[in-house]
């Protein structure tokens, strides 16, 4: 890690800072690490990021794509350095609860315990507010706890941080579906401010013939059940998703599809094909995708290295089953993407005569998510939605309702864990300003160095 940190250049403009949505102080913690000053390194790391052990494991590292070295060489391994620093901090006992010494008497409800909700809750608690986090599932952490596989993010890592937040005074209430178990009227009456931090949970479907056959699942059905199994939960035989010795097809080429791939490997699938409707990306940047933009290149995860076949430009036309309603194969065809000279957009055309079939006993739809669930709390509250179906919020992250704020995927749409943490931190500051008229919580910007500031009434420097 120190050797990698030594590669960090004395950049006139460190683009890694702006490449990171959190505005992490990357050159600073790299320099402290290189000189062996681990305690200062962990302080700088926590100055802008509540959960570097999460981002150090599952972030795609836009900071590395913006590293000056990546113009013509391999970038500094910033994500690995981040993970090494924070893991060392936990081992040394330097990371401890930091409860606020002065309480404001204000009560805040946070709905959703994913990375955005956890970041908002921790920031608000350190500002002195009484925070209650509501989670409709049985575990705290949102997708960190139930959506991301154990082989990518160990759940003990999540629980360790949740324990710290709990000891800082945050109350967690699980198995509570806000809008059902607690009405929206109660929420608005009992709390001085509400932070909506739920996820983008409505998956994109594939409404083709045969969609209702046994064996066709949404990706999260597999991933959440697998995480629950690993926690010791048992399921009735008819509800168990098990692909041992089965032919698996994953539709969707993103991270969720890769998670299904790795999980299917671990369950012992006979064969796995991951399909994507888009073309195969190039191995390196082209002229339309220069540094320091995020590189749209072909990526191989650890799950892909374990095996399986990847196919591109594939359109699924039909699911075919047997007489008992069980999936047996997919009927597909090739597509090509042609650029329209007038609009610059790419149009998808089916390739005549390219039809083919794939044998499949299980299919996982991993094609992304549309927007948060509207039924229940959001519709009951009557919040406005943006054109994509997310909760609309203004520049202060306030929704169309007074004292109701929104952050994370619920407000932004499906995105990265680093964006969720940044959004939660930004929302916490706006809630604090709403409640107190001012805030000493740090600003959050991926384009400027966030100030290192202390919380009112405490010595939480840099938090």
CSV table of C-alpha atoms in Angstrom, one decimal:
chain,number,residue,atom,x,y,z
A,1,UNK,CA,0.0,0.0,0.0
A,2,UNK,CA,2.8,2.4,0.8
A,3,UNK,CA,4.5,1.6,-2.6
A,4,UNK,CA,1.2,2.4,-4.3
A,5,UNK,CA,0.8,5.6,-2.3
A,6,UNK,CA,4.3,6.7,-3.3
A,7,UNK,CA,3.1,6.7,-7.0
A,8,UNK,CA,0.7,9.5,-6.2
A,9,UNK,CA,2.0,12.5,-8.1
A,10,UNK,CA,2.2,16.1,-6.9
A,11,UNK,CA,-0.5,17.1,-9.4
A,12,UNK,CA,-1.2,20.7,-10.1
A,13,UNK,CA,-4.9,19.7,-10.2
A,14,UNK,CA,-5.6,16.4,-8.6
A,15,UNK,CA,-8.4,15.1,-10.8
A,16,UNK,CA,-9.0,12.1,-8.4
A,17,UNK,CA,-10.6,14.5,-5.9
A,18,UNK,CA,-13.2,15.7,-8.5
A,19,UNK,CA,-13.6,12.2,-9.9
A,20,UNK,CA,-14.8,11.0,-6.5
A,21,UNK,CA,-18.4,12.0,-5.7
A,22,UNK,CA,-17.4,12.4,-2.1
A,23,UNK,CA,-14.5,14.7,-2.8
A,24,UNK,CA,-12.2,12.3,-0.9
A,25,UNK,CA,-8.8,13.9,0.0
A,26,UNK,CA,-6.9,11.3,-1.9
A,27,UNK,CA,-3.5,12.9,-2.3
A,28,UNK,CA,-3.5,13.8,1.4
A,29,UNK,CA,-4.2,10.3,2.8
A,30,UNK,CA,-1.8,8.9,0.2
A,31,UNK,CA,1.0,11.1,1.5
A,32,UNK,CA,0.3,10.3,5.1
A,33,UNK,CA,0.3,6.6,4.3
A,34,UNK,CA,3.5,6.8,2.4
A,35,UNK,CA,5.2,8.5,5.4
A,36,UNK,CA,3.7,5.8,7.7
A,37,UNK,CA,1.4,8.2,9.5
A,38,UNK,CA,-1.6,5.8,9.6
A,39,UNK,CA,-3.6,7.8,12.2
A,40,UNK,CA,-3.6,11.0,10.1
A,41,UNK,CA,-4.4,8.9,7.0
A,42,UNK,CA,-7.6,7.5,8.7
A,43,UNK,CA,-8.6,11.0,9.8
A,44,UNK,CA,-8.3,12.3,6.3
A,45,UNK,CA,-10.2,9.3,4.9
A,46,UNK,CA,-13.1,9.8,7.3
A,47,UNK,CA,-13.1,13.5,6.7
A,48,UNK,CA,-15.3,13.0,3.7
A,49,UNK,CA,-16.4,9.3,3.8
A,50,UNK,CA,-18.4,7.7,6.6
A,51,UNK,CA,-17.8,4.2,5.3
A,52,UNK,CA,-14.5,3.7,3.5
A,53,UNK,CA,-14.6,0.0,4.2
A,54,UNK,CA,-17.6,-0.2,1.9
A,55,UNK,CA,-16.3,1.9,-0.9
A,56,UNK,CA,-12.9,0.2,-0.5
A,57,UNK,CA,-14.6,-3.1,-1.4
A,58,UNK,CA,-17.4,-2.4,-3.8
A,59,UNK,CA,-16.9,1.0,-5.4
A,60,UNK,CA,-15.9,0.9,-9.1
A,61,UNK,CA,-13.4,3.7,-8.2
A,62,UNK,CA,-14.1,6.7,-10.5
A,63,UNK,CA,-11.2,8.3,-8.7
A,64,UNK,CA,-8.8,5.8,-10.3
A,65,UNK,CA,-10.3,6.6,-13.7
A,66,UNK,CA,-9.5,10.3,-13.1
A,67,UNK,CA,-6.0,9.7,-11.7
A,68,UNK,CA,-3.4,11.7,-13.6
A,69,UNK,CA,-1.3,8.6,-14.0
A,70,UNK,CA,-4.1,6.9,-15.9
A,71,UNK,CA,-3.4,9.1,-18.9
A,72,UNK,CA,-0.7,6.8,-20.1
A,73,UNK,CA,-0.2,4.2,-17.3
A,74,UNK,CA,-1.9,2.3,-14.6
A,75,UNK,CA,-3.5,4.6,-12.0
A,76,UNK,CA,-2.7,4.5,-8.3
A,77,UNK,CA,-4.7,1.7,-6.7
A,78,UNK,CA,-6.8,4.2,-4.6
A,79,UNK,CA,-9.6,1.8,-3.7
A,80,UNK,CA,-7.1,-0.8,-2.3
A,81,UNK,CA,-5.3,1.9,-0.3
A,82,UNK,CA,-8.7,3.1,1.1
A,83,UNK,CA,-9.5,-0.4,2.2
A,84,UNK,CA,-6.1,-1.0,3.7
A,85,UNK,CA,-6.2,2.3,5.7
A,86,UNK,CA,-9.6,1.7,7.2
A,87,UNK,CA,-9.1,-2.0,8.0
A,88,UNK,CA,-5.8,-1.0,9.7
A,89,UNK,CA,-7.7,1.6,11.7
A,90,UNK,CA,-10.3,-1.0,12.9
A,91,UNK,CA,-7.5,-3.4,13.8
A,92,UNK,CA,-5.7,-0.7,15.9
A,93,UNK,CA,-8.9,0.4,17.6
A,94,UNK,CA,-8.7,3.9,16.3
A,95,UNK,CA,-12.3,3.9,14.9
A,96,UNK,CA,-14.7,4.4,17.9
A,97,UNK,CA,-18.2,5.8,18.5
A,98,UNK,CA,-18.3,9.6,18.4
A,99,UNK,CA,-21.6,10.6,20.1
A,100,UNK,CA,-22.5,14.3,20.1
A,101,UNK,CA,-21.8,15.9,23.5
A,102,UNK,CA,-24.6,18.4,23.0
A,103,UNK,CA,-28.2,17.4,22.0
A,104,UNK,CA,-30.5,19.6,20.1
A,105,UNK,CA,-33.8,18.1,21.2
A,106,UNK,CA,-34.8,17.6,17.5
A,107,UNK,CA,-36.1,14.3,16.3
A,108,UNK,CA,-35.4,13.0,12.8
A,109,UNK,CA,-36.8,9.9,11.0
A,110,UNK,CA,-34.7,8.2,8.3
A,111,UNK,CA,-36.6,5.8,6.2
A,112,UNK,CA,-34.3,3.2,4.7
A,113,UNK,CA,-31.0,1.9,6.1
A,114,UNK,CA,-28.9,1.6,2.9
A,115,UNK,CA,-25.6,3.5,2.6
A,116,UNK,CA,-27.5,6.8,2.0
A,117,UNK,CA,-29.7,6.3,5.1
A,118,UNK,CA,-26.8,5.2,7.2
A,119,UNK,CA,-24.6,8.2,6.2
A,120,UNK,CA,-27.5,10.6,6.8
A,121,UNK,CA,-28.3,9.1,10.2
A,122,UNK,CA,-24.7,9.1,11.4
A,123,UNK,CA,-24.1,12.7,10.3
A,124,UNK,CA,-27.4,13.9,11.9
A,125,UNK,CA,-26.6,12.0,15.2
A,126,UNK,CA,-23.2,13.6,15.4
A,127,UNK,CA,-24.9,17.0,14.9
A,128,UNK,CA,-26.8,16.3,18.1
A,129,UNK,CA,-30.2,15.2,16.8
A,130,UNK,CA,-32.2,12.2,18.0
A,131,UNK,CA,-32.3,9.9,14.9
A,132,UNK,CA,-34.5,6.9,14.3
A,133,UNK,CA,-33.8,4.7,11.2
A,134,UNK,CA,-36.7,2.6,9.9
A,135,UNK,CA,-36.0,-0.6,7.9
A,136,UNK,CA,-38.7,-2.8,6.4
A,137,UNK,CA,-36.4,-5.8,6.2
A,138,UNK,CA,-35.0,-7.8,9.1
A,139,UNK,CA,-31.4,-6.6,8.7
A,140,UNK,CA,-29.9,-3.1,8.7
A,141,UNK,CA,-27.9,-2.1,5.7
A,142,UNK,CA,-30.2,-2.2,2.7
A,143,UNK,CA,-28.5,-3.7,-0.4
A,144,UNK,CA,-25.2,-3.7,1.6
A,145,UNK,CA,-26.8,-6.4,3.8
A,146,UNK,CA,-29.1,-8.3,1.5
A,147,UNK,CA,-28.3,-7.4,-2.1
A,148,UNK,CA,-24.5,-7.5,-2.4
A,149,UNK,CA,-23.1,-11.0,-2.1
A,150,UNK,CA,-20.9,-12.1,0.8
A,151,UNK,CA,-18.0,-12.7,-1.5
A,152,UNK,CA,-17.9,-9.0,-2.4
A,153,UNK,CA,-18.8,-7.4,0.9
A,154,UNK,CA,-18.6,-9.5,4.1
A,155,UNK,CA,-21.7,-8.8,6.3
A,156,UNK,CA,-19.5,-8.6,9.4
A,157,UNK,CA,-18.0,-5.5,7.9
A,158,UNK,CA,-21.4,-3.9,7.6
A,159,UNK,CA,-22.5,-5.0,11.1
A,160,UNK,CA,-19.3,-3.5,12.6
A,161,UNK,CA,-20.1,-0.1,11.3
A,162,UNK,CA,-23.8,-0.4,12.2
A,163,UNK,CA,-22.8,-1.1,15.8
A,164,UNK,CA,-20.7,2.1,15.8
A,165,UNK,CA,-23.6,4.1,14.6
A,166,UNK,CA,-25.9,2.5,17.2
A,167,UNK,CA,-23.5,3.4,20.0
A,168,UNK,CA,-23.5,7.0,18.7
A,169,UNK,CA,-27.2,7.1,19.7
A,170,UNK,CA,-29.1,6.2,16.5
A,171,UNK,CA,-32.1,4.0,17.1
A,172,UNK,CA,-32.7,1.2,14.5
A,173,UNK,CA,-36.1,-0.3,14.0
A,174,UNK,CA,-36.3,-3.3,11.7
A,175,UNK,CA,-39.3,-5.1,10.2
A,176,UNK,CA,-41.1,-1.8,10.1
A,177,UNK,CA,-42.8,-1.0,6.8
A,178,UNK,CA,-43.3,2.8,7.0
A,179,UNK,CA,-46.7,3.6,5.4
A,180,UNK,CA,-48.1,0.3,6.7
A,181,UNK,CA,-46.9,-0.5,10.2
A,182,UNK,CA,-46.5,3.3,10.9
A,183,UNK,CA,-48.7,5.7,9.0
A,184,UNK,CA,-47.3,8.7,7.1
A,185,UNK,CA,-49.3,10.9,9.5
A,186,UNK,CA,-47.5,9.5,12.5
A,187,UNK,CA,-44.2,10.1,10.8
A,188,UNK,CA,-45.0,13.7,10.1
A,189,UNK,CA,-46.5,14.3,13.5
A,190,UNK,CA,-43.8,12.6,15.7
A,191,UNK,CA,-40.7,13.9,14.0
A,192,UNK,CA,-39.3,17.3,13.3
A,193,UNK,CA,-37.9,16.2,9.9
A,194,UNK,CA,-38.1,13.1,7.7
A,195,UNK,CA,-35.4,11.8,5.4
A,196,UNK,CA,-36.5,9.4,2.7
A,197,UNK,CA,-33.5,7.2,1.9
A,198,UNK,CA,-35.1,4.1,0.4
A,199,UNK,CA,-33.7,2.4,-2.6
A,200,UNK,CA,-34.6,2.2,-6.3
A,201,UNK,CA,-36.4,-1.1,-5.8
A,202,UNK,CA,-38.7,-1.6,-8.8
A,203,UNK,CA,-36.8,-3.8,-11.2
A,204,UNK,CA,-36.9,-3.5,-15.0
A,205,UNK,CA,-38.9,-6.5,-16.3
A,206,UNK,CA,-38.8,-8.4,-19.6
A,207,UNK,CA,-42.4,-8.8,-20.7
A,208,UNK,CA,-42.1,-11.4,-23.4
A,209,UNK,CA,-43.9,-14.7,-23.9
A,210,UNK,CA,-43.2,-17.2,-21.2
A,211,UNK,CA,-42.2,-14.7,-18.6
A,212,UNK,CA,-44.5,-16.4,-16.0
A,213,UNK,CA,-42.7,-19.8,-16.4
A,214,UNK,CA,-41.2,-21.4,-13.3
A,215,UNK,CA,-37.5,-20.6,-13.3
A,216,UNK,CA,-37.6,-17.0,-14.4
A,217,UNK,CA,-36.6,-14.7,-11.5
A,218,UNK,CA,-35.6,-11.1,-10.9
A,219,UNK,CA,-31.9,-11.0,-9.9
A,220,UNK,CA,-32.7,-9.7,-6.4
A,221,UNK,CA,-34.8,-12.7,-5.6
A,222,UNK,CA,-31.6,-14.9,-5.9
A,223,UNK,CA,-29.3,-12.4,-4.2
A,224,UNK,CA,-31.4,-11.6,-1.2
A,225,UNK,CA,-32.4,-15.2,-0.6
A,226,UNK,CA,-28.7,-16.3,-0.8
A,227,UNK,CA,-27.7,-13.7,1.8
A,228,UNK,CA,-30.5,-14.8,4.1
A,229,UNK,CA,-29.4,-18.4,3.7
A,230,UNK,CA,-25.9,-17.6,4.7
A,231,UNK,CA,-27.3,-16.0,7.8
A,232,UNK,CA,-29.0,-19.3,8.7
A,233,UNK,CA,-32.5,-18.6,7.5
A,234,UNK,CA,-34.5,-21.6,6.1
A,235,UNK,CA,-37.1,-21.5,3.3
A,236,UNK,CA,-39.9,-23.9,2.3
A,237,UNK,CA,-38.8,-26.3,-0.4
A,238,UNK,CA,-41.0,-24.7,-3.0
A,239,UNK,CA,-39.5,-21.2,-2.4
A,240,UNK,CA,-35.8,-22.2,-2.6
A,241,UNK,CA,-33.8,-20.8,-5.5
A,242,UNK,CA,-31.1,-23.4,-6.1
A,243,UNK,CA,-29.2,-23.7,-9.4
A,244,UNK,CA,-27.0,-26.7,-8.5
A,245,UNK,CA,-26.3,-28.7,-11.8
A,246,UNK,CA,-28.6,-26.4,-13.7
A,247,UNK,CA,-28.2,-24.3,-16.9
A,248,UNK,CA,-28.3,-20.7,-15.9
A,249,UNK,CA,-28.8,-17.6,-18.1
A,250,UNK,CA,-28.3,-14.1,-16.8
A,251,UNK,CA,-29.9,-11.3,-18.8
A,252,UNK,CA,-28.0,-8.0,-18.0
A,253,UNK,CA,-24.3,-7.3,-18.2
A,254,UNK,CA,-23.9,-5.0,-15.2
A,255,UNK,CA,-22.7,-5.4,-11.6
A,256,UNK,CA,-26.0,-7.1,-10.5
A,257,UNK,CA,-25.6,-9.6,-13.3
A,258,UNK,CA,-22.0,-10.3,-12.2
A,259,UNK,CA,-23.3,-10.8,-8.7
A,260,UNK,CA,-25.7,-13.4,-10.0
A,261,UNK,CA,-22.9,-15.0,-11.9
A,262,UNK,CA,-20.7,-15.4,-8.8
A,263,UNK,CA,-23.6,-16.6,-6.7
A,264,UNK,CA,-24.5,-19.2,-9.4
A,265,UNK,CA,-20.9,-20.4,-9.4
A,266,UNK,CA,-21.0,-20.9,-5.6
A,267,UNK,CA,-24.3,-22.8,-5.8
A,268,UNK,CA,-22.8,-25.2,-8.4
A,269,UNK,CA,-24.5,-24.4,-11.7
A,270,UNK,CA,-23.7,-26.7,-14.6
A,271,UNK,CA,-23.3,-23.8,-17.1
A,272,UNK,CA,-23.8,-20.0,-17.0
A,273,UNK,CA,-24.4,-17.6,-19.8
A,274,UNK,CA,-24.5,-13.8,-19.2
A,275,UNK,CA,-26.2,-11.9,-22.0
A,276,UNK,CA,-26.3,-8.2,-22.8
A,277,UNK,CA,-28.4,-6.5,-25.4
A,278,UNK,CA,-25.7,-3.8,-26.0
A,279,UNK,CA,-22.5,-4.3,-28.0
A,280,UNK,CA,-19.3,-5.5,-26.3
A,281,UNK,CA,-17.3,-2.5,-25.1
A,282,UNK,CA,-13.8,-1.8,-26.5
A,283,UNK,CA,-10.7,-2.8,-24.5
A,284,UNK,CA,-9.5,0.7,-24.2
A,285,UNK,CA,-10.8,4.3,-24.5
A,286,UNK,CA,-11.7,5.7,-27.9
A,287,UNK,CA,-11.5,9.3,-29.0
A,288,UNK,CA,-15.1,10.1,-27.8
A,289,UNK,CA,-14.2,9.0,-24.2
A,290,UNK,CA,-11.1,10.8,-23.2
A,291,UNK,CA,-9.5,11.0,-19.7
A,292,UNK,CA,-10.6,12.0,-17.1
A,293,UNK,CA,-14.1,10.8,-18.1
A,294,UNK,CA,-15.3,7.5,-16.8
A,295,UNK,CA,-13.9,4.9,-19.3
A,296,UNK,CA,-16.7,3.0,-21.0
A,297,UNK,CA,-14.5,-0.1,-21.6
A,298,UNK,CA,-14.8,-3.8,-21.3
A,299,UNK,CA,-14.5,-4.9,-17.7
A,300,UNK,CA,-14.0,-8.3,-16.1
A,301,UNK,CA,-14.9,-8.8,-12.5
A,302,UNK,CA,-13.6,-11.6,-10.2
A,303,UNK,CA,-16.9,-13.4,-10.8
A,304,UNK,CA,-16.2,-13.4,-14.6
A,305,UNK,CA,-12.8,-14.8,-14.0
A,306,UNK,CA,-14.4,-17.8,-12.2
A,307,UNK,CA,-16.0,-18.9,-15.4
A,308,UNK,CA,-19.1,-18.6,-17.6
A,309,UNK,CA,-19.8,-17.3,-21.1
A,310,UNK,CA,-20.5,-13.7,-21.9
A,311,UNK,CA,-22.4,-12.7,-25.0
A,312,UNK,CA,-23.4,-9.4,-26.4
A,313,UNK,CA,-25.9,-8.0,-28.9
A,314,UNK,CA,-28.5,-10.5,-27.8
A,315,UNK,CA,-32.2,-9.9,-27.7
A,316,UNK,CA,-34.4,-12.4,-25.9
A,317,UNK,CA,-37.6,-13.0,-27.8
A,318,UNK,CA,-39.4,-15.8,-25.9
A,319,UNK,CA,-39.1,-18.1,-22.9
A,320,UNK,CA,-40.1,-21.7,-23.7
A,321,UNK,CA,-41.2,-24.2,-21.1
A,322,UNK,CA,-42.4,-27.8,-20.7
A,323,UNK,CA,-46.0,-29.0,-20.2
A,324,UNK,CA,-45.6,-28.5,-16.4
A,325,UNK,CA,-44.7,-24.8,-16.8
A,326,UNK,CA,-41.0,-25.1,-16.1
A,327,UNK,CA,-38.5,-23.1,-18.1
A,328,UNK,CA,-36.4,-25.1,-20.6
A,329,UNK,CA,-34.9,-22.7,-23.1
A,330,UNK,CA,-34.7,-19.2,-24.5
A,331,UNK,CA,-35.3,-18.1,-28.1
A,332,UNK,CA,-33.0,-15.2,-29.0
A,333,UNK,CA,-31.7,-13.3,-31.9
A,334,UNK,CA,-28.8,-11.0,-32.7
A,335,UNK,CA,-29.2,-7.2,-32.9
A,336,UNK,CA,-27.0,-4.5,-34.3
A,337,UNK,CA,-26.7,-0.9,-33.3
A,338,UNK,CA,-26.6,1.7,-36.1
A,339,UNK,CA,-25.9,5.4,-35.5
A,340,UNK,CA,-28.4,7.9,-36.8
A,341,UNK,CA,-26.3,10.6,-38.6
A,342,UNK,CA,-29.0,13.3,-37.9
A,343,UNK,CA,-29.6,12.7,-34.2
A,344,UNK,CA,-26.4,11.0,-33.2
A,345,UNK,CA,-28.4,8.3,-31.4
A,346,UNK,CA,-28.0,4.6,-31.9
A,347,UNK,CA,-30.9,2.6,-33.1
A,348,UNK,CA,-31.3,-1.2,-32.5
A,349,UNK,CA,-32.0,-3.4,-35.5
A,350,UNK,CA,-32.7,-7.1,-35.4
A,351,UNK,CA,-30.4,-9.1,-37.7
A,352,UNK,CA,-32.5,-11.3,-40.0
A,353,UNK,CA,-31.8,-15.0,-39.9
A,354,UNK,CA,-29.8,-14.7,-36.6
A,355,UNK,CA,-32.3,-16.6,-34.4
A,356,UNK,CA,-30.8,-19.1,-32.0
A,357,UNK,CA,-31.8,-20.9,-28.8
A,358,UNK,CA,-30.1,-21.4,-25.4
A,359,UNK,CA,-31.0,-24.2,-23.0
A,360,UNK,CA,-31.9,-22.9,-19.6
A,361,UNK,CA,-33.3,-24.2,-16.3
A,362,UNK,CA,-33.1,-20.8,-14.6
A,363,UNK,CA,-33.0,-17.2,-15.8
A,364,UNK,CA,-32.2,-14.1,-13.7
A,365,UNK,CA,-33.3,-10.7,-15.0
A,366,UNK,CA,-30.5,-8.2,-14.0
A,367,UNK,CA,-31.5,-5.3,-16.2
A,368,UNK,CA,-31.5,-2.5,-13.6
A,369,UNK,CA,-34.1,-0.7,-11.7
A,370,UNK,CA,-36.7,1.8,-12.7
A,371,UNK,CA,-37.5,3.9,-9.6
A,372,UNK,CA,-38.5,3.5,-5.9
A,373,UNK,CA,-41.7,1.8,-5.0
A,374,UNK,CA,-44.6,4.3,-5.2
A,375,UNK,CA,-47.3,2.2,-3.6
A,376,UNK,CA,-47.5,2.7,0.1
A,377,UNK,CA,-45.5,5.5,1.8
A,378,UNK,CA,-44.6,7.7,-1.2
A,379,UNK,CA,-48.1,7.8,-2.7
A,380,UNK,CA,-49.6,8.2,0.8
A,381,UNK,CA,-47.3,11.2,1.5
A,382,UNK,CA,-48.2,12.7,-1.9
A,383,UNK,CA,-44.6,13.7,-2.8
A,384,UNK,CA,-43.9,14.8,-6.3
A,385,UNK,CA,-42.0,12.5,-8.7
A,386,UNK,CA,-39.5,13.5,-11.4
A,387,UNK,CA,-39.9,12.4,-15.0
A,388,UNK,CA,-38.1,9.1,-14.2
A,389,UNK,CA,-40.4,8.3,-11.3
A,390,UNK,CA,-37.9,9.2,-8.5
A,391,UNK,CA,-38.8,11.4,-5.6
A,392,UNK,CA,-38.4,15.0,-6.8
A,393,UNK,CA,-36.2,17.2,-4.6
A,394,UNK,CA,-34.9,20.8,-4.9
A,395,UNK,CA,-31.4,22.0,-4.5
A,396,UNK,CA,-31.7,21.6,-0.7
A,397,UNK,CA,-32.9,18.0,-1.1
A,398,UNK,CA,-36.3,19.0,0.2
A,399,UNK,CA,-39.3,17.3,-1.5
A,400,UNK,CA,-42.6,18.9,-2.3
A,401,UNK,CA,-43.6,18.5,1.3
A,402,UNK,CA,-42.4,20.7,4.1
A,403,UNK,CA,-39.8,19.0,6.4
A,404,UNK,CA,-39.5,16.0,4.2
A,405,UNK,CA,-36.2,15.4,2.4
A,406,UNK,CA,-34.9,12.7,0.1
A,407,UNK,CA,-31.5,11.2,-0.8
A,408,UNK,CA,-29.8,8.2,-2.3
A,409,UNK,CA,-31.3,6.1,-5.0
A,410,UNK,CA,-34.8,7.1,-4.1
A,411,UNK,CA,-34.0,10.7,-5.2
A,412,UNK,CA,-31.2,10.2,-7.7
A,413,UNK,CA,-32.2,6.9,-9.2
A,414,UNK,CA,-30.1,3.6,-9.4
A,415,UNK,CA,-26.5,4.5,-8.8
A,416,UNK,CA,-23.3,3.7,-7.0
A,417,UNK,CA,-22.6,3.3,-3.3
A,418,UNK,CA,-20.3,6.2,-3.3
A,419,UNK,CA,-23.0,8.5,-4.7
A,420,UNK,CA,-25.4,7.2,-2.0
A,421,UNK,CA,-23.0,8.1,0.8
A,422,UNK,CA,-22.4,11.5,-0.7
A,423,UNK,CA,-26.1,12.1,-1.1
A,424,UNK,CA,-26.8,11.0,2.5
A,425,UNK,CA,-24.1,13.4,3.8
A,426,UNK,CA,-25.4,16.2,1.7
A,427,UNK,CA,-29.0,15.6,2.9
A,428,UNK,CA,-27.9,15.5,6.5
A,429,UNK,CA,-26.4,18.9,6.2
A,430,UNK,CA,-29.6,20.3,4.6
A,431,UNK,CA,-31.8,18.7,7.3
A,432,UNK,CA,-29.5,20.2,10.0
A,433,UNK,CA,-29.8,23.7,8.4
A,434,UNK,CA,-33.6,23.3,8.2
A,435,UNK,CA,-33.8,22.4,11.9
A,436,UNK,CA,-31.2,24.7,13.3
A,437,UNK,CA,-30.9,27.6,10.8
A,438,UNK,CA,-27.2,26.7,10.2
A,439,UNK,CA,-25.0,23.7,10.1
A,440,UNK,CA,-21.4,22.8,11.0
A,441,UNK,CA,-21.6,19.6,9.1
A,442,UNK,CA,-19.3,19.6,6.1
A,443,UNK,CA,-20.5,20.4,2.6
A,444,UNK,CA,-20.2,17.7,0.1
A,445,UNK,CA,-19.0,18.3,-3.4
A,446,UNK,CA,-17.1,16.2,-5.9
A,447,UNK,CA,-15.7,19.4,-7.5
A,448,UNK,CA,-14.2,21.2,-4.5
A,449,UNK,CA,-12.2,20.2,-1.4
A,450,UNK,CA,-14.8,19.7,1.4
A,451,UNK,CA,-13.9,21.7,4.5
A,452,UNK,CA,-12.8,19.7,7.5
A,453,UNK,CA,-15.1,21.0,10.2
A,454,UNK,CA,-16.1,19.9,13.8
A,455,UNK,CA,-19.6,19.1,15.0
A,456,UNK,CA,-21.2,21.5,17.4
A,457,UNK,CA,-20.5,20.5,20.9
A,458,UNK,CA,-18.0,17.7,20.1
A,459,UNK,CA,-14.5,17.1,18.9
A,460,UNK,CA,-15.5,15.1,15.8
A,461,UNK,CA,-13.0,16.9,13.7
A,462,UNK,CA,-13.4,16.2,10.0
A,463,UNK,CA,-16.6,14.3,10.2
